[in-house]
PDB file of C-alpha atoms in Angstrom:
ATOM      1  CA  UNK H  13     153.390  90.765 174.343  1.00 61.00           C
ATOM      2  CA  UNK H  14     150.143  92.278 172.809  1.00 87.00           C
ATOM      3  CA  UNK H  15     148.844  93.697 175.963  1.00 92.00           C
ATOM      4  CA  UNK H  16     144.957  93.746 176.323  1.00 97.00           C
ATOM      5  CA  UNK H  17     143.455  95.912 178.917  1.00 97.00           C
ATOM      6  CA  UNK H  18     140.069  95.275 180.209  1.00 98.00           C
ATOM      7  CA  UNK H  19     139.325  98.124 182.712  1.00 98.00           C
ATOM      8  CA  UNK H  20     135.551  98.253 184.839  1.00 97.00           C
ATOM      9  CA  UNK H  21     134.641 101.385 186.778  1.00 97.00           C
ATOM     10  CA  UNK H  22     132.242 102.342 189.024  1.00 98.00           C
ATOM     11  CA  UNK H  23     130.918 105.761 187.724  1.00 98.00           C
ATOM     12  CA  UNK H  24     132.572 108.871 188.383  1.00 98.00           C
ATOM     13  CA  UNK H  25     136.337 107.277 188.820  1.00 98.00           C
ATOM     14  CA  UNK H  26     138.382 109.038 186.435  1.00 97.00           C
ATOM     15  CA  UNK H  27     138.646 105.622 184.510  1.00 98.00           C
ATOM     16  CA  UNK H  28     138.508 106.785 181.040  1.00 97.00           C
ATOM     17  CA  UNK H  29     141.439 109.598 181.761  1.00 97.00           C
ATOM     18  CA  UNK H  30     142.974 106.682 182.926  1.00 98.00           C
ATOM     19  CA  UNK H  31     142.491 104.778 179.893  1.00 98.00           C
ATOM     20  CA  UNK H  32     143.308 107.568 177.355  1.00 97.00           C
ATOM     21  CA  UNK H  33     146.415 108.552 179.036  1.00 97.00           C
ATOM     22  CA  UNK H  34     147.588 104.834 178.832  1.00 96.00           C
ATOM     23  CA  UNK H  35     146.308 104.608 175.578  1.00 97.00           C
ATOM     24  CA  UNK H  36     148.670 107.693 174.771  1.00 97.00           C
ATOM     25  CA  UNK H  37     151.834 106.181 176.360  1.00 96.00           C
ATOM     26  CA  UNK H  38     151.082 102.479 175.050  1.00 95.00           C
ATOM     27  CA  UNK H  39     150.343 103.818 171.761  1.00 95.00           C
ATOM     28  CA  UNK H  40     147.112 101.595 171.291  1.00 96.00           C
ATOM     29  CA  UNK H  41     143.361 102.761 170.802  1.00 97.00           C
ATOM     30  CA  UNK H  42     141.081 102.683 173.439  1.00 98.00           C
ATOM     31  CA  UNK H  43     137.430 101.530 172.618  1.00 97.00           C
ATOM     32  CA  UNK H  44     134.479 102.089 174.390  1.00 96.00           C
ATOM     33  CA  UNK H  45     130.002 101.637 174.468  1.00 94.00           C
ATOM     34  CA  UNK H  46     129.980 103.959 171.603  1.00 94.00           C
ATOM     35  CA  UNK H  47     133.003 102.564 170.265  1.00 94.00           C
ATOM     36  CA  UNK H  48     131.440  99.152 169.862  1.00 93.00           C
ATOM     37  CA  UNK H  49     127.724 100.234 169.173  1.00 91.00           C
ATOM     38  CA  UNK H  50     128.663 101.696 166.384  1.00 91.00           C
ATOM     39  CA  UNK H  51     130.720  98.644 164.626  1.00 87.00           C
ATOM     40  CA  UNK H  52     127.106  97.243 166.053  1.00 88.00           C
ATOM     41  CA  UNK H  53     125.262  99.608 164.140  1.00 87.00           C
ATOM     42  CA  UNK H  54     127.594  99.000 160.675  1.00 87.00           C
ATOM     43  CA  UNK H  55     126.803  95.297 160.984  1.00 84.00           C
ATOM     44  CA  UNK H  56     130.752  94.894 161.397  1.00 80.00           C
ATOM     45  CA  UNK H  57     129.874  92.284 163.818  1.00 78.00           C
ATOM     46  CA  UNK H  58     127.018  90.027 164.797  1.00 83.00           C
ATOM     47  CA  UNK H  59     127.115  90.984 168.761  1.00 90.00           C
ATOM     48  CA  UNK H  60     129.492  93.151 171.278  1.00 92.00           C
ATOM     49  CA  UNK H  61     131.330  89.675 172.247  1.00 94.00           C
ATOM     50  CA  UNK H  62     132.152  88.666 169.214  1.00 94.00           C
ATOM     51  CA  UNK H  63     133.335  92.532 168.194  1.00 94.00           C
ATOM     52  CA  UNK H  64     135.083  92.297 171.995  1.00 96.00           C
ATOM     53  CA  UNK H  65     137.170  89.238 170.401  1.00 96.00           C
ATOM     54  CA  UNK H  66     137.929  90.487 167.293  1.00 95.00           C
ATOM     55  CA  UNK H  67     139.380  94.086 168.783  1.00 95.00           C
ATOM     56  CA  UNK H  68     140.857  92.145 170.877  1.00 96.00           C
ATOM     57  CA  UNK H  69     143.148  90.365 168.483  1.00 96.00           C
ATOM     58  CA  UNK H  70     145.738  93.930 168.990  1.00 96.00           C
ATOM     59  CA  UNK H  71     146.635  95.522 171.989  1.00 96.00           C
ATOM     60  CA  UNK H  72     144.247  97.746 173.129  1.00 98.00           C
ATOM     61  CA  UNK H  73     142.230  98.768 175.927  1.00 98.00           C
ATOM     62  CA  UNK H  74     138.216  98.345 175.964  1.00 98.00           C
ATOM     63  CA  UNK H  75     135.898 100.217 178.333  1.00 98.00           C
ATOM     64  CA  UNK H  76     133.165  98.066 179.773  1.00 96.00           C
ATOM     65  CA  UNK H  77     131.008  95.426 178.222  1.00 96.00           C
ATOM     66  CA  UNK H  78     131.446  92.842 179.896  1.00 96.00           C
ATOM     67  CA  UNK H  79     135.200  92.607 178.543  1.00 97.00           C
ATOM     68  CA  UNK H  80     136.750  91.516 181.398  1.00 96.00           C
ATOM     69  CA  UNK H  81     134.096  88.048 181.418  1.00 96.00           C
ATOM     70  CA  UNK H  82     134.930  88.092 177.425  1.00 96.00           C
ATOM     71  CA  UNK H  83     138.115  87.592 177.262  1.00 97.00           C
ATOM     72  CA  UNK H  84     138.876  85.912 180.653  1.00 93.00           C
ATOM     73  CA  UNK H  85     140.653  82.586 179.046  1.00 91.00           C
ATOM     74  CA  UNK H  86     143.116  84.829 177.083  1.00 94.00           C
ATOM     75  CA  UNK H  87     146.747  84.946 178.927  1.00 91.00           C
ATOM     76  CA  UNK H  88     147.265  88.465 177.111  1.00 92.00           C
ATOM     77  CA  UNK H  89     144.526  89.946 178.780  1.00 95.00           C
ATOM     78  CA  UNK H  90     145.269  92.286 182.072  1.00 95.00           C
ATOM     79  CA  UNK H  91     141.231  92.974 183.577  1.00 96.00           C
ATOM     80  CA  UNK H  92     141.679  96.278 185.720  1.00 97.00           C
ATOM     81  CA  UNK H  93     138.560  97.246 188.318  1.00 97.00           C
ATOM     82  CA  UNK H  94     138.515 101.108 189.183  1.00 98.00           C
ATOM     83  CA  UNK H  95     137.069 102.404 192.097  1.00 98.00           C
ATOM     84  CA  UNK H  96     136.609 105.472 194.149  1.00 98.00           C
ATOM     85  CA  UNK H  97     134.726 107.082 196.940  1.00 98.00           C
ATOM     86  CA  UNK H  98     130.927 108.265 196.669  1.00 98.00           C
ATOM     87  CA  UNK H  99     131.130 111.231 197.850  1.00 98.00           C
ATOM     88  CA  UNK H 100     134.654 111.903 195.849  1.00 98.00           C
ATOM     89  CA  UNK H 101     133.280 110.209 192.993  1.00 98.00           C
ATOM     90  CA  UNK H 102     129.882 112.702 192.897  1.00 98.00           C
ATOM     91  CA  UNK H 103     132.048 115.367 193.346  1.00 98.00           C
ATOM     92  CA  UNK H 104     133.722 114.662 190.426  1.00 97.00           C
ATOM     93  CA  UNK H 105     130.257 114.111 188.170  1.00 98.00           C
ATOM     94  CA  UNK H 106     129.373 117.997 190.174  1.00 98.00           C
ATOM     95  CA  UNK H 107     132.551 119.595 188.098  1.00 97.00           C
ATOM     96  CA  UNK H 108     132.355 117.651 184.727  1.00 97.00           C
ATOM     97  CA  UNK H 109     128.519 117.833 183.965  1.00 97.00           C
ATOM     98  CA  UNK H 110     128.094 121.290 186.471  1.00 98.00           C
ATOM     99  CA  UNK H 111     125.473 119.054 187.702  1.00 98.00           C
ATOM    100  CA  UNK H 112     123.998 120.010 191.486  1.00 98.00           C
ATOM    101  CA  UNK H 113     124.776 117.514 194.379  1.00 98.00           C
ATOM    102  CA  UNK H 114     121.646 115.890 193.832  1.00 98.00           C
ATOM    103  CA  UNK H 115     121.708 115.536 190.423  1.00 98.00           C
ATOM    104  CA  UNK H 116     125.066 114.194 190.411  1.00 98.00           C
ATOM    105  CA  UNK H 117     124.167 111.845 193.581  1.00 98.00           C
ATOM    106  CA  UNK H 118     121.432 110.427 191.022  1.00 98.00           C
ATOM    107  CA  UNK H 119     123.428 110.258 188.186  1.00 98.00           C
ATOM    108  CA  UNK H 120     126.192 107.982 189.712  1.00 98.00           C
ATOM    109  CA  UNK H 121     123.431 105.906 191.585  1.00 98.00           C
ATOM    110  CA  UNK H 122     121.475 105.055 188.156  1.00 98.00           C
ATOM    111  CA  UNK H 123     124.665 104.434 186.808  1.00 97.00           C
ATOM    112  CA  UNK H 124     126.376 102.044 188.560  1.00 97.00           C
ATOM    113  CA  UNK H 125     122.768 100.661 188.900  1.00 97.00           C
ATOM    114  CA  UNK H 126     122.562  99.915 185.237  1.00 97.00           C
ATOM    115  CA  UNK H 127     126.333  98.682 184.918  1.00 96.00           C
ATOM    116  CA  UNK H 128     125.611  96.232 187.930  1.00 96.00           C
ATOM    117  CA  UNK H 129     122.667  94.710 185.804  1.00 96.00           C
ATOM    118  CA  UNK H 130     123.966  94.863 182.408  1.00 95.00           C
ATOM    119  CA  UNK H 131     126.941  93.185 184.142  1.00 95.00           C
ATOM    120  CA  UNK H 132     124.296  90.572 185.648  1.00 96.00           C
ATOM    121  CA  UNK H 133     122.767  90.031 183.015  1.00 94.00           C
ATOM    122  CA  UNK H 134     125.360  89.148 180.246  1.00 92.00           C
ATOM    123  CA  UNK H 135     127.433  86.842 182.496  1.00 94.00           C
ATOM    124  CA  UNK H 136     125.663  85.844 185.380  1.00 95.00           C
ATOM    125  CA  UNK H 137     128.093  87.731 187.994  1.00 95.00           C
ATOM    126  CA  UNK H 138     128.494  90.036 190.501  1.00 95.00           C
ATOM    127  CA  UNK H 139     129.887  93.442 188.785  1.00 94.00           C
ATOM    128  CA  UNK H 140     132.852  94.525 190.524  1.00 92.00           C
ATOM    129  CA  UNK H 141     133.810  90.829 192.358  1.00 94.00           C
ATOM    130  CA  UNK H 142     137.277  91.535 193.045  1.00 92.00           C
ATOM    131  CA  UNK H 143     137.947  87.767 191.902  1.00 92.00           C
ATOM    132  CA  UNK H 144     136.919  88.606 188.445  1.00 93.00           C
ATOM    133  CA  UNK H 145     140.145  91.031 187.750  1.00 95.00           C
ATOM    134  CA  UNK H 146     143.750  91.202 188.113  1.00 94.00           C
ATOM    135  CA  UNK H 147     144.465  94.799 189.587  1.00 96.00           C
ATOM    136  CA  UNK H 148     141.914  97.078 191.759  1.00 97.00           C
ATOM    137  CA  UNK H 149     142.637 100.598 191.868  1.00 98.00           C
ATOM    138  CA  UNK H 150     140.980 102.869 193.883  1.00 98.00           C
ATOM    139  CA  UNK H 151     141.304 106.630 192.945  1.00 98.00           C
ATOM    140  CA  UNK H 152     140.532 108.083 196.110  1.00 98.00           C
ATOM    141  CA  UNK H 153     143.396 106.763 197.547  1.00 97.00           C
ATOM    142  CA  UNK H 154     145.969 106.650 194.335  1.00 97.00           C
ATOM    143  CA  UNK H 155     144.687 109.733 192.966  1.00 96.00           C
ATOM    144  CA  UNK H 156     143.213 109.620 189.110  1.00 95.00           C
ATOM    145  CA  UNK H 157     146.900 111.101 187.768  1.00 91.00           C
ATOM    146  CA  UNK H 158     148.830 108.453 189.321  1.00 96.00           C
ATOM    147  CA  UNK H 159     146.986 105.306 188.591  1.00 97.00           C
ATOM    148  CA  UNK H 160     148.431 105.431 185.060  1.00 96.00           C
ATOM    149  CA  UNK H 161     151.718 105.502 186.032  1.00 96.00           C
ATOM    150  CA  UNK H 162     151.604 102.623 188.603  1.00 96.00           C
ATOM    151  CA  UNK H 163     150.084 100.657 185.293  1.00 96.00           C
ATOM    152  CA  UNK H 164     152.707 102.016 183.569  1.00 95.00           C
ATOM    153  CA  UNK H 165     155.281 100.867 186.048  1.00 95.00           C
ATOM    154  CA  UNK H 166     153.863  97.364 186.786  1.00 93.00           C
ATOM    155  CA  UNK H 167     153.831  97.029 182.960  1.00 91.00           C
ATOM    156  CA  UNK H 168     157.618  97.534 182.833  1.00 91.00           C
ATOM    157  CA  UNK H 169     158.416  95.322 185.768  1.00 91.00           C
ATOM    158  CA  UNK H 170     156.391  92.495 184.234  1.00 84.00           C
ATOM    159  CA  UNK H 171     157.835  93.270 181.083  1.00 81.00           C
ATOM    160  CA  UNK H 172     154.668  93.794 179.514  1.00 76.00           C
ATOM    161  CA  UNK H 173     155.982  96.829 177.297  1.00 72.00           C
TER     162      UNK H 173
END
């Protein structure tokens, strides 16, 4: 099957090591905001949803945009929501961008903000209704490191790989 993975995140998860170590075991690209901007920017494509399609054509696994709303009437299409904690989620903002607990606290607040809007805004939803994906996973309580192989294993047991 030509697996497409559609994978939201609150800020601060551990989503995109997710992501790249899947896209390292799966052998397919992961593509992200800059990702797509930049086909944007090259005129490759007219908007992000039609870009979102065409990616999507191969496996692969896209970051964001709206991909899970894009591509929700395609039966190859697995749409992952990733979750955490707050407080373990600034934390984890603190040690990547050796940001202080306020800044951090700020940074993942604005973030999700804007996601939850941008979200809102392109498809007329809720951001992070648990009816829009297949799979939650919460990295507080899976830990970043094993969320990839629980994909990994449900992948096999579906016989998606």
């Amino acid at each position: 099957m030509k697996l497409v993975i559609t994978m939201s995140r609150r800020f601060g998860t551990g989503a995109s090591v997710i992501a790249n170590e899947l896209s390292k075991r799966l052998d397919i690209p992961v593509y992200d905001k800059a990702y797509i901007e930049q086909k944007l920017g090259e005129n490759a494509y007219d908007n992000e949803a039609e870009a979102i399609r065409k990616l999507a054509e191969s496996p692969c696994i896209i970051l964001g945009r709206c991909a899970s709303d894009i591509l929700k009437d395609r039966m190859n299409v697995l749409n992952i929501f990733v979750c955490a904690d707050k407080e373990d989620r600034i934390k984890r903002i603190m040690e990547l961008e050796s940001l202080d607990r306020e800044a951090a606290q700020k940074k993942v607040e604005d973030t999700d903000k804007e996601r939850a809007a941008y979200y809102y805004e392109n498809t007329g939803k809720t951001w992070g209704d648990v009816n829009d994906y297949h799979m939650i996973l919460d990295t507080s309580e899976l830990g970043v490191d094993n969320c990839a192989n629980i994909l990994m294993q449900y992948f096999e047991r579906l016989e998606y790989i």
